[in-house]
Amino acid sequence: EWKRLGTEAYQAGRWRDAARYYSSAVDLCTTYDGELRVTCLNNRAACHVRLQEHALVVQDTSEVIKQEPANVKALLRRMVARESVGQLDQALEDAAAVLTMEPKHPQALQVVARKRQSLSKRASADDSRLTIPQREEATTLPLCVFLFSEDKPLHCYSCMRSLLQHVRGAALAVHIFWQATDPAALRSYQLLQGLREVSRPCSGCVVWHDCSSEQLFPAFARTLNRLSVEGPQNLLL
């Protein structure tokens, strides 16, 4: 009954009343009403979107995503809310999740494009101010890293962000060996390669190896053999 009242209020443009009705429905849900509770939370998030209550949107959609990680509506609502409050990295994570399932979704692609543009501007500004002493360059430690990813572009994205954020004082040479059997995953891997934050370290390079059409081990072996010929490096698998 509360859910029905919430839907009617929402359709009538009474979003505050609708949110209150959906809250009553959520409070009455039992452990056996999991699907109903998720629906009411998602609908309440839609009310908060209309009211521009971004923190509440993030709160409700996060609860939905805990139960249904592939809920595109919840991911999109949280993505927009996070971008609205300046949480651009988190918004990009939601956009990547959406694109994994819907590679051509326009809203998610716009978030990726805006993030990429922002990073390009910031990098240009940083480059104009940055001066690197010659003696620091001489002490930079070369570090070669191998990452292996199969149909998990989000996991690959998280690993790269963590690596580039936490490794300091090293000239990174990151080799990512990825395989995609799903078209959506393939599109997401391709998008990742265009993101500056995971493809362009401050010092070093990132090389993406598409192993979808061949066995992973031969590609890895060729790369390892080439590196061994070039000279000793510190390796991290």
CSV table of C-alpha atoms in Angstrom, one decimal:
chain,number,residue,atom,x,y,z
A,1,GLU,CA,0.0,0.0,0.0
A,2,TRP,CA,2.8,2.5,0.9
A,3,LYS,CA,4.6,1.6,-2.3
A,4,ARG,CA,1.5,2.3,-4.3
A,5,LEU,CA,1.0,5.7,-2.6
A,6,GLY,CA,4.6,6.5,-3.2
A,7,THR,CA,4.3,5.7,-6.9
A,8,GLU,CA,1.1,7.9,-7.2
A,9,ALA,CA,2.8,10.8,-5.4
A,10,TYR,CA,5.9,10.5,-7.6
A,11,GLN,CA,3.9,10.6,-10.8
A,12,ALA,CA,2.0,13.6,-9.5
A,13,GLY,CA,5.2,15.5,-8.9
A,14,ARG,CA,4.9,15.3,-5.1
A,15,TRP,CA,8.4,14.0,-4.6
A,16,ARG,CA,8.7,14.8,-0.9
A,17,ASP,CA,5.5,12.9,-0.1
A,18,ALA,CA,6.6,10.1,-2.4
A,19,ALA,CA,9.9,9.8,-0.5
A,20,ARG,CA,8.0,9.6,2.8
A,21,TYR,CA,5.7,6.9,1.5
A,22,TYR,CA,8.6,4.8,0.2
A,23,SER,CA,10.3,5.2,3.6
A,24,SER,CA,7.2,3.8,5.3
A,25,ALA,CA,7.3,0.9,2.9
A,26,VAL,CA,11.0,0.2,3.6
A,27,ASP,CA,10.4,0.3,7.3
A,28,LEU,CA,7.7,-2.4,7.0
A,29,CYS,CA,9.8,-4.7,4.9
A,30,THR,CA,10.9,-8.0,6.5
A,31,THR,CA,13.9,-10.2,5.7
A,32,TYR,CA,11.6,-12.0,3.3
A,33,ASP,CA,10.8,-8.8,1.3
A,34,GLY,CA,14.2,-8.2,0.0
A,35,GLU,CA,13.2,-7.5,-3.6
A,36,LEU,CA,10.4,-5.1,-2.5
A,37,ARG,CA,12.8,-3.3,-0.2
A,38,VAL,CA,15.3,-2.8,-2.9
A,39,THR,CA,12.6,-1.5,-5.3
A,40,CYS,CA,11.4,1.0,-2.7
A,41,LEU,CA,14.9,2.2,-1.9
A,42,ASN,CA,15.6,2.7,-5.6
A,43,ASN,CA,12.3,4.6,-6.0
A,44,ARG,CA,13.1,6.7,-2.9
A,45,ALA,CA,16.5,7.5,-4.5
A,46,ALA,CA,14.6,8.7,-7.6
A,47,CYS,CA,12.7,11.1,-5.3
A,48,HIS,CA,15.9,12.4,-3.8
A,49,VAL,CA,17.2,13.0,-7.4
A,50,ARG,CA,14.3,15.2,-8.1
A,51,LEU,CA,14.8,17.1,-4.8
A,52,GLN,CA,18.6,17.4,-5.6
A,53,GLU,CA,19.4,15.7,-2.3
A,54,HIS,CA,22.6,14.1,-3.6
A,55,ALA,CA,23.9,12.6,-0.3
A,56,LEU,CA,20.6,10.8,0.2
A,57,VAL,CA,20.7,9.5,-3.4
A,58,VAL,CA,24.2,8.1,-2.7
A,59,GLN,CA,23.0,6.5,0.5
A,60,ASP,CA,19.9,4.8,-1.0
A,61,THR,CA,21.5,3.6,-4.2
A,62,SER,CA,24.5,2.2,-2.3
A,63,GLU,CA,22.1,0.1,-0.3
A,64,VAL,CA,20.5,-1.1,-3.6
A,65,ILE,CA,23.9,-1.9,-5.2
A,66,LYS,CA,24.9,-4.0,-2.2
A,67,GLN,CA,22.0,-6.3,-2.9
A,68,GLU,CA,22.0,-5.9,-6.7
A,69,PRO,CA,25.5,-4.9,-8.0
A,70,ALA,CA,24.2,-4.9,-11.6
A,71,ASN,CA,21.3,-2.6,-11.0
A,72,VAL,CA,21.9,-0.1,-13.8
A,73,LYS,CA,19.4,2.5,-12.6
A,74,ALA,CA,20.9,2.6,-9.1
A,75,LEU,CA,24.5,2.9,-10.6
A,76,LEU,CA,23.4,5.7,-12.9
A,77,ARG,CA,21.7,7.6,-10.1
A,78,ARG,CA,24.7,7.3,-7.8
A,79,MET,CA,27.0,8.2,-10.6
A,80,VAL,CA,25.2,11.5,-11.3
A,81,ALA,CA,24.9,12.3,-7.6
A,82,ARG,CA,28.6,11.7,-7.0
A,83,GLU,CA,29.6,13.8,-9.9
A,84,SER,CA,27.3,16.6,-8.7
A,85,VAL,CA,29.1,16.7,-5.3
A,86,GLY,CA,32.5,16.6,-6.9
A,87,GLN,CA,33.3,12.9,-6.2
A,88,LEU,CA,34.6,12.5,-9.7
A,89,ASP,CA,36.7,9.3,-9.1
A,90,GLN,CA,33.8,7.5,-7.5
A,91,ALA,CA,31.5,8.7,-10.3
A,92,LEU,CA,33.9,7.3,-12.8
A,93,GLU,CA,33.9,3.9,-11.1
A,94,ASP,CA,30.1,3.8,-11.4
A,95,ALA,CA,30.3,4.9,-15.0
A,96,ALA,CA,32.8,2.0,-15.7
A,97,ALA,CA,30.4,-0.4,-14.0
A,98,VAL,CA,27.5,0.8,-16.2
A,99,LEU,CA,29.6,0.6,-19.4
A,100,THR,CA,30.6,-3.0,-18.5
A,101,MET,CA,26.9,-3.9,-18.9
A,102,GLU,CA,25.8,-1.2,-21.5
A,103,PRO,CA,29.0,-0.2,-23.4
A,104,LYS,CA,27.2,2.6,-25.4
A,105,HIS,CA,25.2,4.2,-22.5
A,106,PRO,CA,25.4,8.0,-23.3
A,107,GLN,CA,25.3,9.2,-19.7
A,108,ALA,CA,28.2,7.0,-18.6
A,109,LEU,CA,30.2,7.8,-21.7
A,110,GLN,CA,29.8,11.5,-20.9
A,111,VAL,CA,31.1,11.1,-17.4
A,112,VAL,CA,34.2,9.3,-18.8
A,113,ALA,CA,34.7,12.0,-21.4
A,114,ARG,CA,34.4,14.8,-18.8
A,115,LYS,CA,36.8,13.0,-16.5
A,116,ARG,CA,39.3,12.5,-19.3
A,117,GLN,CA,39.1,16.2,-20.2
A,118,SER,CA,39.6,17.3,-16.6
A,119,LEU,CA,42.6,15.0,-16.3
A,120,SER,CA,44.1,16.4,-19.5
A,121,LYS,CA,43.7,20.0,-18.4
A,122,ARG,CA,45.2,19.2,-14.9
A,123,ALA,CA,48.1,17.3,-16.4
A,124,SER,CA,48.9,20.2,-18.8
A,125,ALA,CA,48.9,22.6,-15.9
A,126,ASP,CA,51.1,20.3,-13.8
A,127,ASP,CA,53.5,19.8,-16.7
A,128,SER,CA,54.0,23.6,-17.1
A,129,ARG,CA,54.9,23.9,-13.4
A,130,LEU,CA,56.9,20.7,-12.9
A,131,THR,CA,60.7,20.7,-12.8
A,132,ILE,CA,62.6,17.5,-12.0
A,133,PRO,CA,66.1,17.8,-10.6
A,134,GLN,CA,68.6,15.8,-12.6
A,135,ARG,CA,69.9,13.9,-9.5
A,136,GLU,CA,66.3,12.6,-8.7
A,137,GLU,CA,66.1,11.1,-12.2
A,138,ALA,CA,69.4,9.3,-11.6
A,139,THR,CA,68.0,7.6,-8.5
A,140,THR,CA,64.7,6.5,-10.0
A,141,LEU,CA,64.2,2.8,-9.6
A,142,PRO,CA,63.0,0.9,-12.6
A,143,LEU,CA,60.1,-1.4,-11.8
A,144,CYS,CA,58.4,-3.8,-14.2
A,145,VAL,CA,54.9,-4.9,-13.3
A,146,PHE,CA,52.8,-7.6,-14.8
A,147,LEU,CA,49.0,-7.7,-14.4
A,148,PHE,CA,46.7,-10.4,-15.7
A,149,SER,CA,43.0,-9.7,-16.2
A,150,GLU,CA,40.2,-11.8,-17.7
A,151,ASP,CA,36.7,-10.4,-18.1
A,152,LYS,CA,37.2,-8.2,-15.1
A,153,PRO,CA,37.8,-4.6,-16.3
A,154,LEU,CA,36.6,-3.0,-13.1
A,155,HIS,CA,39.1,-5.1,-11.1
A,156,CYS,CA,41.8,-4.2,-13.5
A,157,TYR,CA,40.9,-0.5,-13.2
A,158,SER,CA,41.1,-0.7,-9.4
A,159,CYS,CA,44.4,-2.4,-9.4
A,160,MET,CA,45.9,0.2,-11.7
A,161,ARG,CA,44.6,3.1,-9.7
A,162,SER,CA,46.0,1.6,-6.5
A,163,LEU,CA,49.4,0.8,-8.1
A,164,LEU,CA,49.8,4.3,-9.6
A,165,GLN,CA,48.7,6.0,-6.4
A,166,HIS,CA,51.0,4.1,-4.0
A,167,VAL,CA,54.2,3.4,-5.9
A,168,ARG,CA,56.6,6.3,-5.6
A,169,GLY,CA,60.2,6.8,-6.7
A,170,ALA,CA,60.0,4.2,-9.5
A,171,ALA,CA,59.9,4.3,-13.3
A,172,LEU,CA,57.0,2.0,-13.9
A,173,ALA,CA,56.8,-0.3,-16.9
A,174,VAL,CA,53.3,-1.9,-16.5
A,175,HIS,CA,52.3,-4.7,-18.8
A,176,ILE,CA,48.6,-5.6,-18.7
A,177,PHE,CA,47.7,-8.9,-20.3
A,178,TRP,CA,43.9,-8.9,-20.7
A,179,GLN,CA,41.4,-11.2,-22.2
A,180,ALA,CA,37.7,-10.5,-23.0
A,181,THR,CA,35.2,-13.2,-24.0
A,182,ASP,CA,32.2,-10.8,-23.5
A,183,PRO,CA,31.6,-7.8,-25.9
A,184,ALA,CA,30.8,-5.5,-23.0
A,185,ALA,CA,34.0,-6.4,-21.2
A,186,LEU,CA,35.9,-5.9,-24.4
A,187,ARG,CA,34.5,-2.4,-24.8
A,188,SER,CA,35.3,-1.6,-21.1
A,189,TYR,CA,39.0,-2.7,-21.6
A,190,GLN,CA,39.2,-0.5,-24.6
A,191,LEU,CA,37.8,2.5,-22.6
A,192,LEU,CA,40.3,1.9,-19.9
A,193,GLN,CA,43.2,2.2,-22.3
A,194,GLY,CA,42.1,5.7,-23.1
A,195,LEU,CA,41.9,6.9,-19.5
A,196,ARG,CA,44.9,8.9,-18.6
A,197,GLU,CA,44.7,8.1,-14.9
A,198,VAL,CA,45.4,4.4,-15.5
A,199,SER,CA,47.4,4.5,-18.8
A,200,ARG,CA,49.9,7.3,-18.2
A,201,PRO,CA,52.0,7.1,-15.1
A,202,CYS,CA,54.1,10.1,-14.1
A,203,SER,CA,57.2,8.1,-14.9
A,204,GLY,CA,57.3,5.1,-17.2
A,205,CYS,CA,54.7,3.5,-19.4
A,206,VAL,CA,51.7,1.2,-19.5
A,207,VAL,CA,51.4,-1.4,-22.3
A,208,TRP,CA,48.2,-3.2,-22.9
A,209,HIS,CA,48.4,-6.7,-24.4
A,210,ASP,CA,45.1,-8.0,-25.9
A,211,CYS,CA,45.3,-11.8,-25.5
A,212,SER,CA,41.7,-12.5,-26.4
A,213,SER,CA,42.6,-14.2,-29.7
A,214,GLU,CA,45.5,-16.2,-28.4
A,215,GLN,CA,46.8,-18.0,-25.3
A,216,LEU,CA,48.0,-15.8,-22.5
A,217,PHE,CA,51.2,-17.6,-21.7
A,218,PRO,CA,52.9,-17.2,-25.1
A,219,ALA,CA,52.3,-13.4,-25.0
A,220,PHE,CA,53.6,-13.3,-21.5
A,221,ALA,CA,56.7,-15.4,-22.4
A,222,ARG,CA,57.5,-13.2,-25.4
A,223,THR,CA,57.4,-10.0,-23.3
A,224,LEU,CA,59.4,-11.6,-20.5
A,225,ASN,CA,62.1,-12.7,-22.9
A,226,ARG,CA,62.3,-9.3,-24.5
A,227,LEU,CA,62.7,-7.6,-21.1
A,228,SER,CA,65.4,-10.1,-20.1
A,229,VAL,CA,67.4,-9.2,-23.2
A,230,GLU,CA,67.0,-5.5,-22.6
A,231,GLY,CA,68.6,-5.8,-19.1
A,232,PRO,CA,67.9,-6.5,-15.5
A,233,GLN,CA,64.8,-4.9,-13.9
A,234,ASN,CA,62.9,-5.3,-10.7
A,235,LEU,CA,59.8,-7.4,-11.4
A,236,LEU,CA,56.5,-7.5,-9.7
A,237,LEU,CA,53.9,-10.1,-10.8
